Tab-separated table of C-alpha atoms and ligand atoms in Angstrom:
chain	number	residue	atom	x	y	z
A	1	MET	CA	0.405	-0.188	-0.137
A	2	LEU	CA	1.543	3.264	-0.642
A	3	LYS	CA	1.289	6.219	1.195
A	4	LEU	CA	-0.048	9.768	0.254
A	5	TYR	CA	0.268	12.317	3.187
A	6	VAL	CA	-1.123	15.217	2.483
A	7	ASN	CA	-1.294	18.860	5.500
A	8	PRO	CA	-3.731	20.711	4.763
A	9	GLY	CA	-1.991	23.903	7.005
A	10	ASN	CA	0.678	24.304	5.147
A	11	LYS	CA	-0.229	26.449	1.924
A	12	LYS	CA	2.179	26.814	-0.840
A	13	GLY	CA	0.883	29.249	-2.370
A	14	HIS	CA	-2.155	29.890	-4.688
A	15	ILE	CA	-2.587	28.242	-7.922
A	16	ARG	CA	-3.530	31.262	-10.618
A	17	PRO	CA	-6.352	30.089	-12.848
A	18	GLU	CA	-3.352	30.551	-15.834
A	19	LEU	CA	-2.038	27.581	-14.561
A	20	GLN	CA	-4.832	25.814	-16.562
A	21	GLY	CA	-4.409	27.835	-20.193
A	22	HIS	CA	-4.724	28.068	-24.157
A	23	PHE	CA	-2.936	28.717	-27.135
A	24	SER	CA	-3.996	28.895	-30.024
A	25	GLU	CA	-2.416	29.847	-33.058
A	26	HIS	CA	-3.196	30.647	-37.211
A	27	LEU	CA	-2.167	27.220	-37.555
A	28	GLY	CA	-3.831	24.066	-39.551
A	29	ARG	CA	-7.250	23.863	-38.407
A	30	CYS	CA	-7.394	25.396	-35.063
A	31	ILE	CA	-8.198	29.207	-36.014
A	32	TYR	CA	-10.286	28.321	-38.755
A	33	GLU	CA	-12.569	26.002	-39.183
A	34	GLY	CA	-11.214	24.679	-35.620
A	35	LEU	CA	-13.452	28.333	-32.802
A	36	TYR	CA	-14.259	30.438	-35.833
A	37	VAL	CA	-16.187	29.321	-39.383
A	38	GLY	CA	-17.420	33.155	-40.440
A	39	GLU	CA	-20.726	35.253	-39.686
A	40	ASN	CA	-22.337	33.003	-42.925
A	41	SER	CA	-20.663	28.984	-42.286
A	42	ASP	CA	-24.109	27.559	-41.566
A	43	ILE	CA	-22.609	25.575	-38.292
A	44	PRO	CA	-24.501	27.641	-35.617
A	45	ASN	CA	-21.782	30.522	-34.774
A	46	GLU	CA	-21.852	33.666	-32.876
A	47	ASN	CA	-20.406	36.374	-34.403
A	48	GLY	CA	-18.626	33.799	-36.346
A	49	MET	CA	-17.221	31.645	-32.876
A	50	ARG	CA	-18.311	28.523	-33.441
A	51	LYS	CA	-21.475	27.359	-30.760
A	52	ASP	CA	-20.588	24.125	-30.711
A	53	VAL	CA	-16.593	24.491	-29.583
A	54	VAL	CA	-16.976	27.937	-27.090
A	55	ASN	CA	-19.658	26.361	-25.288
A	56	ALA	CA	-17.133	22.741	-25.010
A	57	LEU	CA	-14.437	25.338	-23.705
A	58	LYS	CA	-17.070	27.976	-21.926
A	59	GLU	CA	-16.979	24.397	-19.893
A	60	LEU	CA	-13.456	24.083	-18.488
A	61	LYS	CA	-13.426	27.911	-16.973
A	62	VAL	CA	-10.143	28.639	-19.926
A	63	PRO	CA	-7.951	31.422	-18.430
A	64	VAL	CA	-6.716	32.676	-21.527
A	65	LEU	CA	-6.123	31.906	-24.231
A	66	ARG	CA	-2.593	32.870	-25.570
A	67	TRP	CA	-2.763	34.220	-29.876
A	68	PRO	CA	-1.457	34.773	-32.588
A	69	GLY	CA	1.304	32.146	-32.361
A	70	GLY	CA	4.143	31.179	-32.710
A	71	CYS	CA	6.037	31.395	-35.113
A	72	PHE	CA	3.023	32.545	-36.817
A	73	ALA	CA	3.412	35.772	-33.975
A	74	ASP	CA	6.847	37.323	-35.967
A	75	GLU	CA	5.614	37.028	-39.320
A	76	TYR	CA	2.124	38.431	-38.305
A	77	HIS	CA	1.356	42.789	-39.042
A	78	TRP	CA	-1.854	43.243	-37.478
A	79	LYS	CA	-3.404	45.792	-40.037
A	80	ASP	CA	-3.981	43.194	-42.014
A	81	GLY	CA	-6.265	42.133	-39.948
A	82	ILE	CA	-8.454	44.430	-39.223
A	83	GLY	CA	-11.382	46.399	-40.622
A	84	PRO	CA	-13.875	45.594	-43.782
A	85	LYS	CA	-12.944	41.363	-44.335
A	86	GLU	CA	-13.567	41.678	-47.921
A	87	THR	CA	-10.005	44.664	-48.259
A	88	ARG	CA	-8.011	42.465	-45.863
A	89	LYS	CA	-5.078	41.049	-47.246
A	90	ARG	CA	-5.449	37.713	-49.203
A	91	MET	CA	-1.468	36.058	-48.283
A	92	VAL	CA	1.124	32.678	-47.426
A	93	ASN	CA	0.467	31.334	-44.133
A	94	THR	CA	4.204	29.939	-44.867
A	95	HIS	CA	5.958	28.520	-42.236
A	96	TRP	CA	1.694	26.333	-41.327
A	97	GLY	CA	1.331	24.585	-44.460
A	98	GLY	CA	1.897	27.148	-47.672
A	99	VAL	CA	-2.666	27.807	-47.560
A	100	VAL	CA	-3.748	31.128	-47.695
A	101	GLU	CA	-5.056	32.548	-45.076
A	102	ASP	CA	-6.938	35.353	-45.514
A	103	ASN	CA	-6.741	37.344	-41.960
A	104	SER	CA	-10.574	36.834	-41.101
A	105	PHE	CA	-9.784	36.011	-38.070
A	106	GLY	CA	-8.160	39.182	-36.513
A	107	THR	CA	-7.780	41.271	-33.680
A	108	ASN	CA	-11.222	42.469	-33.248
A	109	GLU	CA	-12.526	38.267	-33.967
A	110	PHE	CA	-10.041	36.917	-30.855
A	111	MET	CA	-11.291	39.688	-28.159
A	112	GLU	CA	-14.865	39.195	-29.431
A	113	LEU	CA	-13.522	35.552	-28.723
A	114	CYS	CA	-11.773	36.020	-25.464
A	115	ARG	CA	-14.863	37.707	-24.525
A	116	GLN	CA	-17.409	34.492	-25.658
A	117	LEU	CA	-15.111	32.342	-23.590
A	118	GLY	CA	-14.658	34.918	-20.359
A	119	CYS	CA	-11.427	34.193	-20.517
A	120	LYS	CA	-8.236	36.868	-19.828
A	121	THR	CA	-5.877	38.707	-23.293
A	122	TYR	CA	-2.504	36.976	-24.090
A	123	VAL	CA	-1.156	38.743	-26.987
A	124	ASN	CA	1.960	37.096	-28.827
A	125	GLY	CA	3.902	39.839	-30.334
A	126	ASN	CA	5.762	40.046	-33.362
A	127	VAL	CA	9.901	40.590	-33.003
A	128	GLY	CA	11.208	38.692	-35.956
A	129	SER	CA	9.239	40.930	-38.120
A	130	GLY	CA	8.659	43.821	-37.170
A	131	THR	CA	8.881	46.754	-36.302
A	132	VAL	CA	8.839	48.287	-32.756
A	133	GLN	CA	6.213	51.075	-34.002
A	134	GLU	CA	3.814	47.999	-34.886
A	135	MET	CA	3.832	46.533	-31.428
A	136	SER	CA	3.789	49.695	-30.298
A	137	GLU	CA	0.723	50.582	-32.458
A	138	TRP	CA	-1.386	47.982	-31.948
A	139	VAL	CA	-0.896	48.200	-28.428
A	140	GLU	CA	-2.529	51.314	-28.935
A	141	TYR	CA	-4.671	49.718	-31.054
A	142	MET	CA	-6.798	47.413	-28.560
A	143	THR	CA	-5.657	49.587	-24.665
A	144	PHE	CA	-5.641	53.477	-25.370
A	145	ASP	CA	-9.294	55.300	-24.206
A	146	GLY	CA	-8.417	58.051	-25.634
A	147	VAL	CA	-7.634	60.662	-28.688
A	148	SER	CA	-5.021	59.868	-30.673
A	149	PRO	CA	-4.267	57.843	-34.230
A	150	MET	CA	-4.531	53.966	-33.505
A	151	ALA	CA	-7.827	54.861	-31.095
A	152	GLU	CA	-9.777	56.656	-33.776
A	153	LEU	CA	-8.975	53.899	-35.620
A	154	ARG	CA	-10.029	51.094	-33.737
A	155	LYS	CA	-13.715	52.671	-33.327
A	156	LYS	CA	-13.816	53.486	-36.792
A	157	ASN	CA	-13.494	49.611	-37.092
A	158	GLY	CA	-16.193	49.042	-34.369
A	159	ALA	CA	-14.863	48.705	-31.107
A	160	GLU	CA	-15.227	52.082	-29.075
A	161	LYS	CA	-13.798	51.055	-26.029
A	162	PRO	CA	-10.523	49.597	-26.079
A	163	TRP	CA	-9.704	45.867	-25.093
A	164	LYS	CA	-8.383	44.394	-21.966
A	165	VAL	CA	-4.260	43.101	-22.896
A	166	ASP	CA	-3.620	40.753	-19.975
A	167	TYR	CA	-0.297	39.908	-20.677
A	168	PHE	CA	1.636	40.681	-24.681
A	169	GLY	CA	4.524	38.652	-25.413
A	170	VAL	CA	7.711	40.648	-27.334
A	171	GLY	CA	8.017	37.310	-29.611
A	172	ASN	CA	8.747	34.651	-29.981
A	173	GLU	CA	10.640	31.117	-29.845
A	174	ASN	CA	13.511	34.010	-31.162
A	175	TRP	CA	16.236	31.631	-31.069
A	176	GLY	CA	14.542	30.356	-33.253
A	177	CYS	CA	11.308	30.696	-36.037
A	178	GLY	CA	11.352	34.235	-34.401
A	179	GLY	CA	14.571	34.986	-36.485
A	180	ASN	CA	17.306	33.150	-35.490
A	181	MET	CA	18.472	34.891	-32.631
A	182	LEU	CA	21.501	35.068	-30.030
A	183	PRO	CA	21.098	35.509	-26.312
A	184	GLU	CA	22.428	38.634	-25.958
A	185	TYR	CA	20.886	40.447	-29.711
A	186	TYR	CA	17.048	39.414	-28.156
A	187	GLY	CA	17.721	40.565	-24.512
A	188	HIS	CA	18.633	43.363	-26.325
A	189	LEU	CA	15.576	43.763	-28.481
A	190	TYR	CA	13.433	43.346	-25.879
A	191	ARG	CA	14.803	45.680	-24.180
A	192	ARG	CA	14.438	47.929	-26.561
A	193	TYR	CA	10.793	46.896	-28.253
A	194	GLN	CA	8.721	46.674	-24.114
A	195	THR	CA	9.698	49.619	-23.942
A	196	TYR	CA	6.882	50.943	-26.191
A	197	VAL	CA	4.450	48.467	-25.375
A	198	ARG	CA	2.875	51.268	-23.383
A	199	THR	CA	0.570	50.644	-20.433
A	200	TYR	CA	-2.669	53.095	-21.045
A	201	ASP	CA	-4.472	52.193	-18.547
A	202	TRP	CA	-2.812	52.218	-15.232
A	203	GLU	CA	-5.335	50.396	-13.320
A	204	ARG	CA	-4.984	47.687	-15.692
A	205	PRO	CA	-1.400	47.134	-16.988
A	206	ILE	CA	-0.130	44.688	-19.442
A	207	ALA	CA	1.985	42.339	-17.713
A	208	LYS	CA	4.875	41.538	-21.039
A	209	ILE	CA	6.232	38.677	-21.282
A	210	CYS	CA	9.821	37.602	-22.608
A	211	CYS	CA	11.191	34.831	-24.431
A	212	GLY	CA	12.525	32.220	-22.421
A	213	SER	CA	14.009	29.023	-23.655
A	214	ASN	CA	13.122	25.900	-25.384
A	215	ALA	CA	13.739	23.546	-23.419
A	216	ALA	CA	17.114	22.924	-20.944
A	217	ASP	CA	18.084	25.426	-22.918
A	218	TYR	CA	19.575	27.259	-19.877
A	219	GLU	CA	22.305	29.712	-21.317
A	220	TRP	CA	20.103	30.871	-23.878
A	221	GLU	CA	17.806	32.297	-20.163
A	222	ASP	CA	20.270	33.088	-18.236
A	223	THR	CA	22.157	35.131	-20.720
A	224	VAL	CA	18.856	37.090	-21.581
A	225	LEU	CA	18.101	38.027	-18.514
A	226	LYS	CA	21.541	39.228	-17.539
A	227	THR	CA	20.447	40.909	-20.614
A	228	CYS	CA	18.022	42.424	-18.939
A	229	PHE	CA	18.621	43.048	-16.313
A	230	LYS	CA	21.716	45.017	-16.462
A	231	GLY	CA	21.110	48.010	-14.279
A	232	ALA	CA	17.596	47.877	-14.093
A	233	GLU	CA	16.963	46.533	-10.975
A	234	PRO	CA	13.796	48.099	-10.117
A	235	GLN	CA	12.424	47.442	-12.884
A	236	HIS	CA	13.176	43.495	-12.556
A	237	GLY	CA	14.974	43.141	-16.457
A	238	PHE	CA	11.918	44.880	-17.284
A	239	MET	CA	9.311	41.971	-17.654
A	240	ASP	CA	6.668	39.951	-15.372
A	241	GLY	CA	7.331	37.137	-16.621
A	242	ILE	CA	9.521	34.407	-19.234
A	243	SER	CA	8.210	31.630	-20.899
A	244	LEU	CA	9.653	28.370	-21.563
A	245	HIS	CA	8.648	26.086	-23.809
A	246	TYR	CA	8.668	22.770	-23.833
A	247	TYR	CA	6.927	19.586	-25.864
A	248	THR	CA	6.800	16.448	-25.235
A	249	VAL	CA	8.458	13.942	-28.418
A	250	PRO	CA	9.087	10.905	-27.486
A	251	GLY	CA	11.253	9.610	-30.302
A	252	PRO	CA	14.079	11.481	-33.204
A	253	TRP	CA	12.529	14.685	-34.177
A	254	GLU	CA	11.405	12.273	-38.154
A	255	CYS	CA	10.288	9.606	-35.697
A	256	LYS	CA	7.992	11.343	-33.382
A	257	GLY	CA	5.865	8.250	-33.145
A	258	SER	CA	1.809	7.105	-33.953
A	259	ALA	CA	-0.556	9.225	-31.471
A	260	LEU	CA	-2.624	6.337	-31.917
A	261	ASP	CA	-0.921	3.455	-32.574
A	262	PHE	CA	2.247	2.805	-30.425
A	263	ASP	CA	3.641	-0.144	-27.895
A	264	GLU	CA	4.570	0.241	-24.070
A	265	LYS	CA	7.520	1.477	-24.424
A	266	ARG	CA	6.520	4.097	-25.983
A	267	TRP	CA	3.709	4.922	-23.655
A	268	TYR	CA	6.513	4.987	-20.952
A	269	LEU	CA	9.060	6.926	-22.960
A	270	THR	CA	6.160	9.887	-22.968
A	271	LEU	CA	5.578	9.698	-19.516
A	272	LYS	CA	9.484	10.157	-18.786
A	273	LYS	CA	10.145	12.439	-21.068
A	274	THR	CA	6.763	14.708	-18.852
A	275	LEU	CA	7.747	14.439	-15.981
A	276	PHE	CA	10.867	15.983	-17.088
A	277	MET	CA	9.355	19.521	-16.890
A	278	GLU	CA	10.149	18.669	-13.324
A	279	GLU	CA	13.721	19.060	-14.315
A	280	LEU	CA	13.149	21.753	-16.628
A	281	VAL	CA	10.995	24.236	-14.429
A	282	THR	CA	14.172	23.814	-11.623
A	283	LYS	CA	16.553	24.768	-12.797
A	284	GLN	CA	15.152	27.620	-15.195
A	285	ILE	CA	12.839	29.173	-11.089
A	286	ALA	CA	16.355	28.601	-10.279
A	287	ILE	CA	17.639	30.833	-12.856
A	288	LEU	CA	14.873	33.475	-12.815
A	289	ASN	CA	15.816	33.654	-8.767
A	290	ARG	CA	19.758	34.204	-9.349
A	291	TYR	CA	18.505	37.426	-11.055
A	292	ASP	CA	14.940	38.327	-9.833
A	293	LYS	CA	15.617	38.596	-5.861
A	294	ASP	CA	12.946	39.822	-5.269
A	295	HIS	CA	10.212	37.157	-7.377
A	296	LYS	CA	8.129	39.946	-9.706
A	297	VAL	CA	9.379	38.164	-12.465
A	298	GLY	CA	7.223	34.689	-12.978
A	299	LEU	CA	8.339	31.877	-15.732
A	300	VAL	CA	5.244	31.290	-17.596
A	301	VAL	CA	5.686	27.620	-19.636
A	302	ASP	CA	3.716	28.887	-22.624
A	303	GLU	CA	3.605	26.272	-25.163
A	304	TRP	CA	3.652	22.562	-24.028
A	305	GLY	CA	1.763	19.037	-25.045
A	306	THR	CA	2.450	16.279	-27.428
A	307	TRP	CA	3.865	16.368	-30.979
A	308	TYR	CA	3.511	12.744	-32.469
A	309	ASP	CA	3.766	12.406	-36.013
A	310	VAL	CA	1.260	14.224	-37.714
A	311	GLU	CA	-2.086	11.720	-38.755
A	312	LYS	CA	-1.826	10.059	-42.047
A	313	GLY	CA	-3.640	11.571	-45.228
A	314	THR	CA	-3.798	15.063	-43.041
A	315	ASN	CA	-1.578	18.009	-44.906
A	316	PRO	CA	2.083	18.024	-42.801
A	317	GLY	CA	2.233	21.693	-41.814
A	318	PHE	CA	-1.209	21.543	-39.745
A	319	LEU	CA	0.026	19.796	-37.231
A	320	TYR	CA	-2.879	16.926	-36.293
A	321	GLN	CA	-3.048	14.495	-34.306
A	322	GLN	CA	-5.359	12.029	-31.852
A	323	SER	CA	-5.135	11.928	-28.419
A	324	THR	CA	-5.772	9.279	-25.902
A	325	MET	CA	-5.314	8.173	-22.514
A	326	ARG	CA	-1.565	8.531	-22.486
A	327	ASP	CA	-2.387	12.320	-23.522
A	328	ALA	CA	-4.678	12.538	-20.032
A	329	LEU	CA	-1.187	11.421	-18.308
A	330	VAL	CA	0.328	13.587	-20.106
A	331	ALA	CA	-2.169	16.706	-19.050
A	332	GLY	CA	-1.958	15.398	-15.632
A	333	ILE	CA	1.428	14.963	-14.871
A	334	ASN	CA	1.871	18.348	-15.924
A	335	LEU	CA	-0.766	19.996	-14.183
A	336	ASN	CA	-0.354	18.230	-10.717
A	337	ILE	CA	4.412	19.714	-11.958
A	338	PHE	CA	2.808	23.204	-12.781
A	339	ASN	CA	0.370	23.412	-9.243
A	340	LYS	CA	3.337	22.581	-7.197
A	341	HIS	CA	5.423	25.560	-8.120
A	342	CYS	CA	2.657	27.715	-8.315
A	343	ASP	CA	4.483	30.406	-6.491
A	344	ARG	CA	6.639	30.776	-9.801
A	345	ILE	CA	4.736	29.474	-12.454
A	346	ILE	CA	2.264	32.492	-13.127
A	347	MET	CA	1.287	30.534	-16.485
A	348	ALA	CA	1.165	27.946	-18.538
A	349	ASN	CA	-0.521	27.182	-22.697
A	350	ILE	CA	-0.890	24.525	-24.005
A	351	ALA	CA	-0.341	23.992	-27.639
A	352	GLN	CA	-2.593	23.798	-28.847
A	353	MET	CA	-6.655	24.654	-28.328
A	354	VAL	CA	-8.041	23.005	-31.652
A	355	ASN	CA	-7.529	20.726	-34.165
A	356	VAL	CA	-3.659	20.906	-33.424
A	357	LEU	CA	-1.078	18.879	-31.477
A	358	GLN	CA	-2.329	17.823	-27.681
A	359	ALA	CA	-5.646	19.169	-28.921
A	360	VAL	CA	-8.556	19.678	-26.165
A	361	ILE	CA	-11.308	19.811	-28.849
A	362	LEU	CA	-10.924	18.057	-32.501
A	363	THR	CA	-13.011	19.204	-34.921
A	364	ASP	CA	-14.519	17.054	-38.208
A	365	LYS	CA	-16.838	20.442	-40.307
A	366	GLU	CA	-19.956	20.223	-38.346
A	367	LYS	CA	-18.986	17.347	-35.631
A	368	MET	CA	-16.655	18.188	-32.533
A	369	VAL	CA	-14.896	15.433	-29.723
A	370	LYS	CA	-13.379	16.304	-26.518
A	371	THR	CA	-10.499	15.092	-26.008
A	372	PRO	CA	-9.110	12.921	-23.275
A	373	THR	CA	-7.096	15.800	-22.020
A	374	TYR	CA	-10.375	17.864	-22.370
A	375	HIS	CA	-11.908	16.502	-19.406
A	376	VAL	CA	-8.716	16.208	-17.615
A	377	PHE	CA	-8.654	19.956	-17.992
A	378	LYS	CA	-11.554	19.875	-16.063
A	379	MET	CA	-11.341	17.132	-13.623
A	380	TYR	CA	-8.536	19.999	-12.887
A	381	ASN	CA	-10.376	23.046	-13.407
A	382	VAL	CA	-11.483	22.797	-9.006
A	383	HIS	CA	-7.719	24.070	-8.494
A	384	GLN	CA	-8.213	27.225	-10.925
A	385	ASP	CA	-7.372	30.182	-8.311
A	386	ALA	CA	-7.661	27.919	-4.895
A	387	ASP	CA	-4.745	26.824	-1.969
A	388	LEU	CA	-2.035	24.490	-3.225
A	389	ILE	CA	-1.598	22.672	-0.139
A	390	ASP	CA	1.310	20.626	1.203
A	391	SER	CA	0.648	16.279	-0.381
A	392	PHE	CA	3.444	14.175	-1.063
A	393	ILE	CA	2.902	10.076	-2.459
A	394	GLU	CA	5.019	7.512	-1.747
A	395	THR	CA	6.570	6.648	-5.220
A	396	GLU	CA	7.841	2.926	-6.792
A	397	GLU	CA	8.985	3.016	-9.838
A	398	VAL	CA	6.857	0.786	-13.501
A	399	GLY	CA	7.839	0.467	-17.012
A	400	LEU	CA	10.572	-1.472	-18.396
A	401	GLU	CA	14.311	-1.317	-19.345
A	402	LYS	CA	15.871	1.174	-17.455
A	403	GLU	CA	15.385	4.173	-19.157
A	404	TYR	CA	11.609	2.770	-19.827
A	405	MET	CA	11.286	3.694	-15.389
A	406	VAL	CA	9.051	6.062	-14.132
A	407	PRO	CA	7.701	7.242	-10.471
A	408	CYS	CA	4.694	5.273	-10.484
A	409	ILE	CA	1.902	8.516	-9.904
A	410	THR	CA	1.913	12.107	-9.219
A	411	GLU	CA	0.053	14.639	-7.469
A	412	SER	CA	-0.837	17.779	-6.087
A	413	ALA	CA	-3.596	18.702	-3.285
A	414	SER	CA	-5.534	22.489	-3.986
A	415	VAL	CA	-8.110	24.008	-1.323
A	416	ALA	CA	-10.103	25.619	-2.214
A	417	LYS	CA	-12.647	29.160	-1.208
A	418	ASP	CA	-15.599	26.727	-0.349
A	419	GLY	CA	-12.621	25.068	1.456
A	420	LYS	CA	-12.917	21.294	0.068
A	421	ILE	CA	-10.006	19.368	-0.640
A	422	ASN	CA	-9.328	17.844	-4.117
A	423	VAL	CA	-6.368	15.759	-4.712
A	424	THR	CA	-5.528	15.206	-8.058
A	425	LEU	CA	-3.850	11.333	-9.166
A	426	THR	CA	-2.053	10.366	-12.258
A	427	ASN	CA	-1.389	6.156	-12.409
A	428	LEU	CA	1.292	6.141	-14.464
A	429	SER	CA	1.670	1.574	-14.310
A	430	ILE	CA	0.145	0.292	-17.170
A	431	ASP	CA	-1.506	-3.131	-14.904
A	432	LYS	CA	-0.526	-1.807	-11.807
A	433	ASP	CA	-3.847	-0.386	-9.506
A	434	TYR	CA	-2.171	0.361	-6.332
A	435	GLU	CA	-3.375	0.308	-3.363
A	436	ILE	CA	-3.958	3.956	-1.745
A	437	GLU	CA	-3.587	5.284	1.964
A	438	SER	CA	-4.051	9.142	2.057
A	439	ILE	CA	-3.682	10.489	5.499
A	440	PHE	CA	-4.619	14.478	6.267
A	441	THR	CA	-2.872	15.998	9.008
A	442	ASP	CA	-5.557	17.883	11.608
A	443	THR	CA	-7.817	17.576	9.461
A	444	GLU	CA	-11.718	15.729	9.883
A	445	VAL	CA	-12.772	14.018	7.119
A	446	LYS	CA	-16.303	14.819	6.458
A	447	SER	CA	-17.125	12.570	3.415
A	448	VAL	CA	-15.460	11.782	0.614
A	449	GLU	CA	-16.179	10.937	-3.704
A	450	ALA	CA	-13.992	10.881	-6.217
A	451	GLU	CA	-13.957	11.771	-9.844
A	452	ILE	CA	-11.487	9.546	-12.393
A	453	VAL	CA	-10.898	9.249	-16.380
A	454	THR	CA	-9.310	5.542	-17.508
A	455	GLY	CA	-9.247	3.298	-19.893
A	456	GLU	CA	-6.829	1.530	-22.164
A	457	ILE	CA	-3.819	3.160	-23.276
A	458	HIS	CA	-4.787	3.559	-26.720
A	459	ASP	CA	-7.998	4.919	-26.256
A	460	HIS	CA	-9.904	7.563	-27.251
A	461	ASN	CA	-12.708	9.846	-28.820
A	462	ASN	CA	-13.338	10.273	-32.353
A	463	PHE	CA	-16.343	11.340	-34.393
A	464	THR	CA	-18.019	7.299	-34.475
A	465	ASP	CA	-17.418	7.352	-30.724
A	466	PRO	CA	-16.698	10.835	-29.087
A	467	GLU	CA	-17.330	9.092	-25.310
A	468	ARG	CA	-15.062	5.924	-25.251
A	469	ILE	CA	-13.300	9.003	-22.501
A	470	VAL	CA	-15.157	10.668	-20.318
A	471	ILE	CA	-15.377	11.409	-16.966
A	472	ARG	CA	-16.801	9.338	-13.893
A	473	LYS	CA	-18.076	8.680	-10.931
A	474	PHE	CA	-14.972	6.849	-9.555
A	475	ASP	CA	-17.403	4.203	-8.781
A	476	GLY	CA	-14.341	1.468	-5.985
A	477	GLU	CA	-14.981	2.335	-2.875
A	478	LEU	CA	-13.422	5.134	-0.752
A	479	LYS	CA	-12.698	4.368	2.890
A	480	ILE	CA	-12.327	7.291	5.481
A	481	VAL	CA	-9.910	5.377	7.501
A	482	ASP	CA	-10.350	6.782	11.445
A	483	GLY	CA	-12.053	9.983	10.680
A	484	SER	CA	-8.340	11.921	8.739
A	485	LYS	CA	-7.893	9.132	6.060
A	486	VAL	CA	-8.630	7.904	3.074
A	487	LYS	CA	-8.015	4.875	0.793
A	488	PHE	CA	-9.047	3.320	-2.017
A	489	THR	CA	-7.262	0.957	-4.325
A	490	MET	CA	-6.131	3.946	-7.843
A	491	PRO	CA	-6.495	2.302	-11.483
A	492	ALA	CA	-3.760	1.574	-14.024
A	493	ALA	CA	-3.364	4.302	-16.588
A	494	SER	CA	-5.930	6.453	-14.285
A	495	VAL	CA	-5.807	9.923	-14.259
A	496	MET	CA	-8.666	10.682	-11.222
A	497	LYS	CA	-9.569	13.349	-8.288
A	498	LEU	CA	-11.017	13.723	-4.541
A	499	THR	CA	-12.705	16.148	-3.512
A	500	LEU	CA	-13.061	16.280	0.607
A	501	THR	CA	-15.761	17.982	2.666
A	502	VAL	CA	-13.441	18.042	6.012
B	601	LIG	O1	2.689	25.183	-31.162
B	601	LIG	C1	3.789	24.805	-33.033
B	601	LIG	C2	4.828	25.453	-32.485
B	601	LIG	O2	6.173	25.832	-31.954
B	601	LIG	C3	4.786	26.859	-32.479
B	601	LIG	O3	4.537	27.830	-33.289
B	601	LIG	C4	6.108	27.488	-32.387
B	601	LIG	O4	6.293	28.504	-31.286
B	601	LIG	C5	7.150	26.173	-31.769
B	601	LIG	O5	7.935	25.869	-31.851
């Protein structure tokens, strides 16, 4: 029997809702078809946004949405995407499939989507191929409530009042698709560009996000921070957050593996590579701590998720893949890691929201399906705005040979505003159920209930079988022992949530 220790009296930090954020890029069928079909579509929509998808996303309580990229961001010129749709530029999406980008989804549409979702806005600016003026005018267009050329332009385009930009990214992956820069050079550009990302309304300041590392490129983060913090002590490097991108890629780039057809080795390898997120964020935070002694700057994991070979028969530039129980585990593991680092991680955004990589929703014309990853996000949304509490679980190693071994369980726990305690757990083992005794320090457990997402490891939802994997009520025994312990058996390959009334 494994022991899980939870100490509700020891609050470790606040879990910002943004830890369950999303990312949507002009890539494949994420924006077009997935989220936006246009006002004249036969697919039911509100101002062009698919009603089925928006309604499903609302159930997740999407806290924040990042847009327009990704690599697309550093080629995006926002003025191409405003004004009457008939006059918007038609152009090629060079990064993603070489398809026509008609710019019918632009700034006004993004703000409308976020309004419908009720979420915060995270706009990613163009450093790679854009000018300082262009970036500064975009911010003026979106947020200035006074007399100015850009505010007038916005009004002319039908938006009398400015919107709120909660987060603004100064470039994306500038070490790669965003300009192939060296860190010191980007650091200088960051200092310059961010100067003109003006906050016009100090009651609603814009949080500026600096481009951080690709996975374990610690040198990038270190050099960028060194450059930005130089002589700038009180301004905290001119930033509110620094990003980190890390994808779970279970194989070499040329052969990442299939999303649906994988063996036990790939299952464990995928989960092992996901667990690497723990080491990454720990080391990135350690570097950040050396510069940001006052803890004013947060880590922003604004791209994470699985990345497999594209589904056969689909455009290779569209990055369309299915999502199985394996992805449910990846989501649960990562969200637990983010919770545990909530003192320094201020946002995380799964890549991507619809039809791309580890999507929570897939669409096929008028049809829509919720992936297992969707259900894990839904299960975990009780952690949003809750306080992380101290927890620890004894584990054993499971897997195959050495390089395919992982700890059997991961967990995180929080106390919500209503006083309920939520513990989320992932069982990484393909075939082993675990009996768990959870011990809640100085707590009287009045009642407990549990939900589960589980299935055979390849199980997934598709358009003919959309509900193979859903959240189910846990029908195993949940035994309260001595008033402060809960015993239960967690099935193999599952993600679970315990909710306790205390
Ligand atoms: O999410 C797909 C791509 O992955 C993004 O455009 C880019 O930022 C990253 O390399």
